[in-house]
mmCIF file of C-alpha atoms in Angstrom:
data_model
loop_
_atom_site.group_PDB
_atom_site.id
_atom_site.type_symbol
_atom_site.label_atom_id
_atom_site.label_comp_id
_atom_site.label_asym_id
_atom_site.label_seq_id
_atom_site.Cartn_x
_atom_site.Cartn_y
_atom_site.Cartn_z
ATOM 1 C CA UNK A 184 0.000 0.000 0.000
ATOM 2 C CA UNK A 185 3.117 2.138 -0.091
ATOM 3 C CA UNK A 186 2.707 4.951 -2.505
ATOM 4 C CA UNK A 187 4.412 4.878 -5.411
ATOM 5 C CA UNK A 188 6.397 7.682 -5.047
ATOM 6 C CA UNK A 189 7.570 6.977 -1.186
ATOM 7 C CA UNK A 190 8.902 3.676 -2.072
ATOM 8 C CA UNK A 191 11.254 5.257 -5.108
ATOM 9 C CA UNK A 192 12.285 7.514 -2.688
ATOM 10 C CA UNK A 193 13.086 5.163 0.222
ATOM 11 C CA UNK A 194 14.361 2.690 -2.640
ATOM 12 C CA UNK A 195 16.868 5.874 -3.833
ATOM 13 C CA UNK A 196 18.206 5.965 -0.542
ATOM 14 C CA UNK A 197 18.716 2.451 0.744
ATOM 15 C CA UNK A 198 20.279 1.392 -2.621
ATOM 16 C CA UNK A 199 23.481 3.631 -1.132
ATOM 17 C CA UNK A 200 23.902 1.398 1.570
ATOM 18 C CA UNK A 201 24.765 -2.693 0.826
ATOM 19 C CA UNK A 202 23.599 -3.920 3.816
ATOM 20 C CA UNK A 203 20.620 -2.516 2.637
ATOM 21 C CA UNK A 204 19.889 -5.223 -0.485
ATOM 22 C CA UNK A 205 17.440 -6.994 1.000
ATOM 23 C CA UNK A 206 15.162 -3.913 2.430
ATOM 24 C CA UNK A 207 15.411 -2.921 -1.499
ATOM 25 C CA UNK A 208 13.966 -6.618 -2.672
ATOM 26 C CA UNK A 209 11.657 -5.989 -0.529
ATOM 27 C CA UNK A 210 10.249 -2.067 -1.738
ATOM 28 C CA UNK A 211 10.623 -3.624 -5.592
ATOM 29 C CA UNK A 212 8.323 -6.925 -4.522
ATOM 30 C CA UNK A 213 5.690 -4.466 -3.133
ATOM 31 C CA UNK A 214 4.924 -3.242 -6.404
ATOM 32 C CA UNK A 215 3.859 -6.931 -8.159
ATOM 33 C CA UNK A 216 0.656 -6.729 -5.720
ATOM 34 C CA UNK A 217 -1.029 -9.294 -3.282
ATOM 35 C CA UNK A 218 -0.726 -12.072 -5.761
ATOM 36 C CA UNK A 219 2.983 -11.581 -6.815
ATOM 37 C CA UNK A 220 4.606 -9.635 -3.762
ATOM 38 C CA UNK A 221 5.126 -12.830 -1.644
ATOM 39 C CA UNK A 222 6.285 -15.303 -4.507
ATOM 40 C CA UNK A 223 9.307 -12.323 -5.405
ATOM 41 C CA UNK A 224 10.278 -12.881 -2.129
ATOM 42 C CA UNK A 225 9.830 -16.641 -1.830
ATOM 43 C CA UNK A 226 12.105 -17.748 -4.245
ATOM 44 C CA UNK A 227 13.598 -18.062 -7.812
ATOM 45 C CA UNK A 228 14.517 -14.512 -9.890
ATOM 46 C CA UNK A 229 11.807 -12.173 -9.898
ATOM 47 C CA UNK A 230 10.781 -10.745 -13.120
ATOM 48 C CA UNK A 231 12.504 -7.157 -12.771
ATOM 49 C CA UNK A 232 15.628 -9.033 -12.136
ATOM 50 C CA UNK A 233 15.131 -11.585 -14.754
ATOM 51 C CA UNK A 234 13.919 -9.717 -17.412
ATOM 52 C CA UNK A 235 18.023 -8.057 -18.038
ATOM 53 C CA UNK A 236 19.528 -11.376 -17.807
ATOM 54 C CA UNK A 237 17.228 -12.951 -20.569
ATOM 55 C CA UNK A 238 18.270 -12.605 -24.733
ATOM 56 C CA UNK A 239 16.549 -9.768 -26.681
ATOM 57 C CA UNK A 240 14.340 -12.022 -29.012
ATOM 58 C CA UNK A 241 12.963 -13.509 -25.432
ATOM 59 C CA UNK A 242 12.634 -10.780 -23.611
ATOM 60 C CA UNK A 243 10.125 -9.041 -26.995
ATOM 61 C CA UNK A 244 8.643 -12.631 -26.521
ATOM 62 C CA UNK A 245 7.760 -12.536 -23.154
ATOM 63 C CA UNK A 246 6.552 -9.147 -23.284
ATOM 64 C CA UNK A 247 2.734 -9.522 -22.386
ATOM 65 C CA UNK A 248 3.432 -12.433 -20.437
ATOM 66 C CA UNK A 249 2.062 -12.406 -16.436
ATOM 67 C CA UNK A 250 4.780 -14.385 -14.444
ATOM 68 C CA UNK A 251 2.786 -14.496 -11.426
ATOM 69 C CA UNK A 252 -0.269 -15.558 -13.293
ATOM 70 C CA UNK A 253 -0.675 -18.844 -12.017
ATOM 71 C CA UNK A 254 -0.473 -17.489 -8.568
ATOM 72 C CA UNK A 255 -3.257 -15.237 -9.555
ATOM 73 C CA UNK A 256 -5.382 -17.929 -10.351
ATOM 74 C CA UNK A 257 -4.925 -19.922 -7.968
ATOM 75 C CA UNK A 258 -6.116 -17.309 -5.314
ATOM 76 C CA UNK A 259 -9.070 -16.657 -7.636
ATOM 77 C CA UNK A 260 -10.337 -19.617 -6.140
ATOM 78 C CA UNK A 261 -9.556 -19.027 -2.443
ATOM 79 C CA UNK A 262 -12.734 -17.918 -0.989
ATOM 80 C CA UNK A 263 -10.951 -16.264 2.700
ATOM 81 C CA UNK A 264 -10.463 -12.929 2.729
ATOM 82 C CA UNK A 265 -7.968 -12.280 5.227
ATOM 83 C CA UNK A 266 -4.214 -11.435 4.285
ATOM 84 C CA UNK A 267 -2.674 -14.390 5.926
ATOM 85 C CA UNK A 268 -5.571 -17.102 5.182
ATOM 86 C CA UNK A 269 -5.025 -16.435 1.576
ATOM 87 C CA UNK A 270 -1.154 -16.988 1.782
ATOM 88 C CA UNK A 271 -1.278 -20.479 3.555
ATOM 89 C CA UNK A 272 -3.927 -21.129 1.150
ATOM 90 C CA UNK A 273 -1.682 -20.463 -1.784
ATOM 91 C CA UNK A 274 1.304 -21.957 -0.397
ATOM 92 C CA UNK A 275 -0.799 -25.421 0.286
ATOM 93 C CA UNK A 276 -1.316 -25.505 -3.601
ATOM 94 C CA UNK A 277 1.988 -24.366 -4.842
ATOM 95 C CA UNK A 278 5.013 -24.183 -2.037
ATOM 96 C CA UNK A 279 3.826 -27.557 -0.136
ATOM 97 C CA UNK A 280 2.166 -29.723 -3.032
ATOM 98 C CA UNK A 281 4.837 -28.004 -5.955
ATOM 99 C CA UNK A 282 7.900 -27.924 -4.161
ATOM 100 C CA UNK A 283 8.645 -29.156 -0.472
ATOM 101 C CA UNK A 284 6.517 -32.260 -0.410
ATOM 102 C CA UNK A 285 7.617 -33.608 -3.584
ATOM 103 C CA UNK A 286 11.559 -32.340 -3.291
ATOM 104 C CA UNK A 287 11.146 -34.071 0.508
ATOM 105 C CA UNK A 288 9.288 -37.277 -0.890
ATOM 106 C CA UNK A 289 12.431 -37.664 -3.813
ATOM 107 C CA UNK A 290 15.079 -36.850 -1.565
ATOM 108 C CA UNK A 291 13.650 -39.717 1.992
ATOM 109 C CA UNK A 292 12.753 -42.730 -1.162
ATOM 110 C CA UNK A 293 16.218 -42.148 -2.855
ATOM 111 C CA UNK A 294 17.818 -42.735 0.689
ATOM 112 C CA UNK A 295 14.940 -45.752 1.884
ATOM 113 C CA UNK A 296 13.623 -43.468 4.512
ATOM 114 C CA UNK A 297 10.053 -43.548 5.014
ATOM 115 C CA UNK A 298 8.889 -39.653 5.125
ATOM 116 C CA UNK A 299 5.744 -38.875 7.116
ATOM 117 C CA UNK A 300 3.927 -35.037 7.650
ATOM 118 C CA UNK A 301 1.409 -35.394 10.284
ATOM 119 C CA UNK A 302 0.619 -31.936 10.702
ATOM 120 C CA UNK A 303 -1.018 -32.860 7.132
ATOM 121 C CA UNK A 304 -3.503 -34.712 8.215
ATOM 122 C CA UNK A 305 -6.845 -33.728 5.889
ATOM 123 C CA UNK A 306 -8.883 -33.179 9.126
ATOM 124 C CA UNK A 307 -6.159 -31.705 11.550
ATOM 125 C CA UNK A 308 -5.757 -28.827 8.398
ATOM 126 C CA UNK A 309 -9.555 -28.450 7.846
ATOM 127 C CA UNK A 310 -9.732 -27.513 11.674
ATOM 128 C CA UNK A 311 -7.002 -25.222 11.114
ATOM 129 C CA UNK A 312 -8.496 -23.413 7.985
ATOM 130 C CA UNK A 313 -11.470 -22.642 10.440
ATOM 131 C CA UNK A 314 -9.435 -20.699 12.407
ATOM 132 C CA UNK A 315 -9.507 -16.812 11.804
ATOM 133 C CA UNK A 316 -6.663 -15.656 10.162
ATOM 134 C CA UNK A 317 -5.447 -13.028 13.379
ATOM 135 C CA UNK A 318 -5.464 -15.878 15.467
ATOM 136 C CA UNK A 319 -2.776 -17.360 13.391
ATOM 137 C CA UNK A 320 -0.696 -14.478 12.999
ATOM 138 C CA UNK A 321 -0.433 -12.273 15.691
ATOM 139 C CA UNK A 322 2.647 -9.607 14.620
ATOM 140 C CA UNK A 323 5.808 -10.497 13.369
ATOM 141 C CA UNK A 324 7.412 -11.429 17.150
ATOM 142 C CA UNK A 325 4.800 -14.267 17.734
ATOM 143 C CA UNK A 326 5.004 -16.689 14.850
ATOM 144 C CA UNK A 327 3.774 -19.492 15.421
ATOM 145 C CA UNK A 328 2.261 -18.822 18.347
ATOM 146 C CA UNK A 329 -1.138 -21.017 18.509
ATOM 147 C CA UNK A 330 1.386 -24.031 17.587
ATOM 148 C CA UNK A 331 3.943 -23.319 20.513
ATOM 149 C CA UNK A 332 1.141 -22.438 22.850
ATOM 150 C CA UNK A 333 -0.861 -25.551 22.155
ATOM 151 C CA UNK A 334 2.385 -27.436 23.491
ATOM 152 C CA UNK A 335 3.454 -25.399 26.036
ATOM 153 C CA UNK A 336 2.493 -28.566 28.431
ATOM 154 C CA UNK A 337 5.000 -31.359 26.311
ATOM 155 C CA UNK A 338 8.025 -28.688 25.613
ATOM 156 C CA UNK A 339 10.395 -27.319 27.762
ATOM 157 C CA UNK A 340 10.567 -23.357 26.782
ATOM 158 C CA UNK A 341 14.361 -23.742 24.794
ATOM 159 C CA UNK A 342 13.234 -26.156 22.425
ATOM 160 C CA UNK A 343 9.570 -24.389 22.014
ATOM 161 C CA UNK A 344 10.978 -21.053 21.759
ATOM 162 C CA UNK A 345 14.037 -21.249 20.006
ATOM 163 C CA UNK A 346 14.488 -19.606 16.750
ATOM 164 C CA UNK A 347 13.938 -21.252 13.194
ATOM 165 C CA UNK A 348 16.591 -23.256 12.104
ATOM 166 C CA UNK A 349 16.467 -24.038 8.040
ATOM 167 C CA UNK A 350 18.792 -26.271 5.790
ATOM 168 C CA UNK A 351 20.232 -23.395 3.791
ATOM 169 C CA UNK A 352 23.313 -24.485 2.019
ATOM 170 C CA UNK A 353 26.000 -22.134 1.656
ATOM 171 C CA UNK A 354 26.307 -21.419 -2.009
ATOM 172 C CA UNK A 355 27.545 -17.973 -1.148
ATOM 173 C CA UNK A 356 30.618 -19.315 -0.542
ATOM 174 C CA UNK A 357 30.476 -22.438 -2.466
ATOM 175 C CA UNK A 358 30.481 -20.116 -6.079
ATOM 176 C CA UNK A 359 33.367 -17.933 -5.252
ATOM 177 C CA UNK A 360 35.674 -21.470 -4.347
ATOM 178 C CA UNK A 361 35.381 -24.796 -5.211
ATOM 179 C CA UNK A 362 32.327 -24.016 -7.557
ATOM 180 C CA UNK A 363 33.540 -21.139 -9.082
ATOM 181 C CA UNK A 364 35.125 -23.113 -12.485
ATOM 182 C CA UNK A 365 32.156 -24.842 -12.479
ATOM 183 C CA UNK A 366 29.397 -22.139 -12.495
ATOM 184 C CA UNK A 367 32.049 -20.111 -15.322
ATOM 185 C CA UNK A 368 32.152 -23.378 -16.997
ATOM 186 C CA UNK A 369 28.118 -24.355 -17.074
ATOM 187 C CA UNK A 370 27.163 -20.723 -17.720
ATOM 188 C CA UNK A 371 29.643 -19.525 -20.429
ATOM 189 C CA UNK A 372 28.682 -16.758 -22.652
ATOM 190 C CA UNK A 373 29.196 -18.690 -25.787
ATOM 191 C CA UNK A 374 26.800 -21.288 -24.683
ATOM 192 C CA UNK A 375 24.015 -18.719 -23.053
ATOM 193 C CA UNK A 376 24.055 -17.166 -26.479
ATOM 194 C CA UNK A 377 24.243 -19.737 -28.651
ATOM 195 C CA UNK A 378 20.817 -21.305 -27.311
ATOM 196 C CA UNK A 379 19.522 -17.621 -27.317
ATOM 197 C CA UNK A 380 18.100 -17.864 -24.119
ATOM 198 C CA UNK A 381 19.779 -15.686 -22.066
ATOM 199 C CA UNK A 382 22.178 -12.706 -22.402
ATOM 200 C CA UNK A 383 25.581 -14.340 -22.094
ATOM 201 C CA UNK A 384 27.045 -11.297 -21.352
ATOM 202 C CA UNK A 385 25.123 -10.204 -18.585
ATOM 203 C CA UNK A 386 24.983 -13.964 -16.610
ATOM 204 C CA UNK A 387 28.831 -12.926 -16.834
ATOM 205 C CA UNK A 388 28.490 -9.997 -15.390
ATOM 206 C CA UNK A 389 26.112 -11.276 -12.874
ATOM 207 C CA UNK A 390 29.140 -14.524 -12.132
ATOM 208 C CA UNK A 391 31.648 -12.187 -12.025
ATOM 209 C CA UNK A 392 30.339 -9.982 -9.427
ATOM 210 C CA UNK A 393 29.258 -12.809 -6.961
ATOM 211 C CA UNK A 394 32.863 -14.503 -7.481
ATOM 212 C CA UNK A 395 34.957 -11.542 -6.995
ATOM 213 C CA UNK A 396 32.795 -10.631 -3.512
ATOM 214 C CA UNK A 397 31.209 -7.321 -4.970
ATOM 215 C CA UNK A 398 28.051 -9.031 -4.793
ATOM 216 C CA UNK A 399 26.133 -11.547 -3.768
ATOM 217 C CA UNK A 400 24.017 -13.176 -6.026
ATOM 218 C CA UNK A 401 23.838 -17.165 -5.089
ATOM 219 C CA UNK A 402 19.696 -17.621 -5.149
ATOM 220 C CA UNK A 403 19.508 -16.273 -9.302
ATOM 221 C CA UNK A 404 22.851 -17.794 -9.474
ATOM 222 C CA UNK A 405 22.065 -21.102 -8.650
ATOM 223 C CA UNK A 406 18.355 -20.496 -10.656
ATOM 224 C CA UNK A 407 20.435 -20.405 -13.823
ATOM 225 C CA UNK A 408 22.978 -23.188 -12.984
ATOM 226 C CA UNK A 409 20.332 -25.184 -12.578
ATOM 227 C CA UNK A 410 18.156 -24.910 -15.732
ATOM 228 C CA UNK A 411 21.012 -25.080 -17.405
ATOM 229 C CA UNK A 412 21.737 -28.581 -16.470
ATOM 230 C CA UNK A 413 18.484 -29.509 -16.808
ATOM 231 C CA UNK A 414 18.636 -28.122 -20.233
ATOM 232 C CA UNK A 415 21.539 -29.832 -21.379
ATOM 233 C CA UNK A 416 20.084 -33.339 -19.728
ATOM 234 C CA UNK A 417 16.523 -32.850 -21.183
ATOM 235 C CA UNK A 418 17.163 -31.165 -24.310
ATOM 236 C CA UNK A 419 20.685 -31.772 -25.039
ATOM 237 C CA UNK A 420 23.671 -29.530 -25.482
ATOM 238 C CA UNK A 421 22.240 -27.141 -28.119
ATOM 239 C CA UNK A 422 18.384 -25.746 -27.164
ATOM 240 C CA UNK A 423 15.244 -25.664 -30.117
ATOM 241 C CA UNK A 424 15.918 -22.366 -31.551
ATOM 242 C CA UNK A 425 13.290 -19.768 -29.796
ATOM 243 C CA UNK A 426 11.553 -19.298 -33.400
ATOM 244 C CA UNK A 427 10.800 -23.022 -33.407
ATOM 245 C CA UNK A 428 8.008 -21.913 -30.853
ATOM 246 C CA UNK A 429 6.500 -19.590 -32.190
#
């Protein structure tokens, strides 16, 4: 709801300060709206960062194109109103069924381990979609909160209260050492522009800012490591040509 003008101002001023990046992600999400805001955020490259690192021919292709139109649609069909009722219902059909459930799934039968989510239970998350949304989320200082209340009586307060604690893996560091030939290697400008996909030159630009410690750019780096080995797998070493799909 920021007006447009305030957040090129506040924008303006914390792009002067580095530690600053992520406030600035943050002010250029805002302007996607409900639907799109919280999936720039989530994950991959949003489109105003994208958009620069894609070839010419694509970028004139993908024009008209809504990125965040499947997000759109799917919240078409949520009938709650409130704010945070309409992201868990969004990330139920895309984050959970899309991404985490199926990545977890792969990654527990590929080892033999039998993977189980009981907070999934149909009927424990119908009871839960009854409950209003500011019951759920109560500021930003009490996530969480009806979860760790409801076992206040079978947790001792340091393992209820202690802070999230994710899997990240540290590509940061990974991409400027033992990864950096590889990333240079896998994302070469004379391969980027040969399939006509990307702008090889910018990628490089983008590669050689993260490895020299300018910048850090590991999430949209690791986005376009990744596609392109699942290019090169899927579709072998030289893409369809993007007038093919016309």
């Amino acid at each position: 709801r920021l007006p447009s003008g305030l957040r090129t101002g506040m924008r303006a001023v914390a792009t002067t300060l580095r530690a600053a990046a992520p406030f600035v992600e943050f002010l250029d999400a805002v302007a996607y709206g409900p639907g799109g805001r919280n999936q720039a955020l989530l994950g991959g490259i949003p489109p105003h960062r994208l958009a620069p690192l894609l070839s010419k021919s694509l970028r004139a292709w993908l024009e008209n194109v809504d990125p965040y139109e499947d997000v759109r649609a799917v919240l078409a069909d949520c009938p709650a109103t409130d704010p945070s009722d309409r992201i868990i219902y969004r990330y139920c059909k895309h984050y959970l069924a899309g991404q985490n459930l199926v990545n977890s799934d792969r990654a527990s039968m590929a080892t033999g381990l039998e993977l189980r989510a009981p907070f999934l239970d149909h009927t424990f998350v119908e009871f839960l979609g009854r409950i209003p949304g500011s019951l759920k989320l109560a500021g930003l200082r009490s996530l969480k909160r009806l979860l760790k209340e409801s076992l206040a009586d079978r947790l001792p307060p340091p393992l209820r209260m202690r802070k999230k604690q994710g899997f990240g893996v540290p590509f940061d560091r990974w991409f400027r050492g033992p990864l950096a030939g590889f990333l240079r290697e896998v994302l070469a400008p004379a391969h980027l522009d040969r399939d006509g996909i990307f702008d090889g030159s910018a990628v490089a630009r983008l590669v050689d800012e993260h490895v020299a410690g300018r910048k850090n750019h590991d999430s949209a780096l690791w986005a376009l490591l990744v596609f392109q080995l699942w290019k090169t797998a899927h579709l072998g070493d030289t893409a369809p040509t993007l007038a093919a799909h016309r």
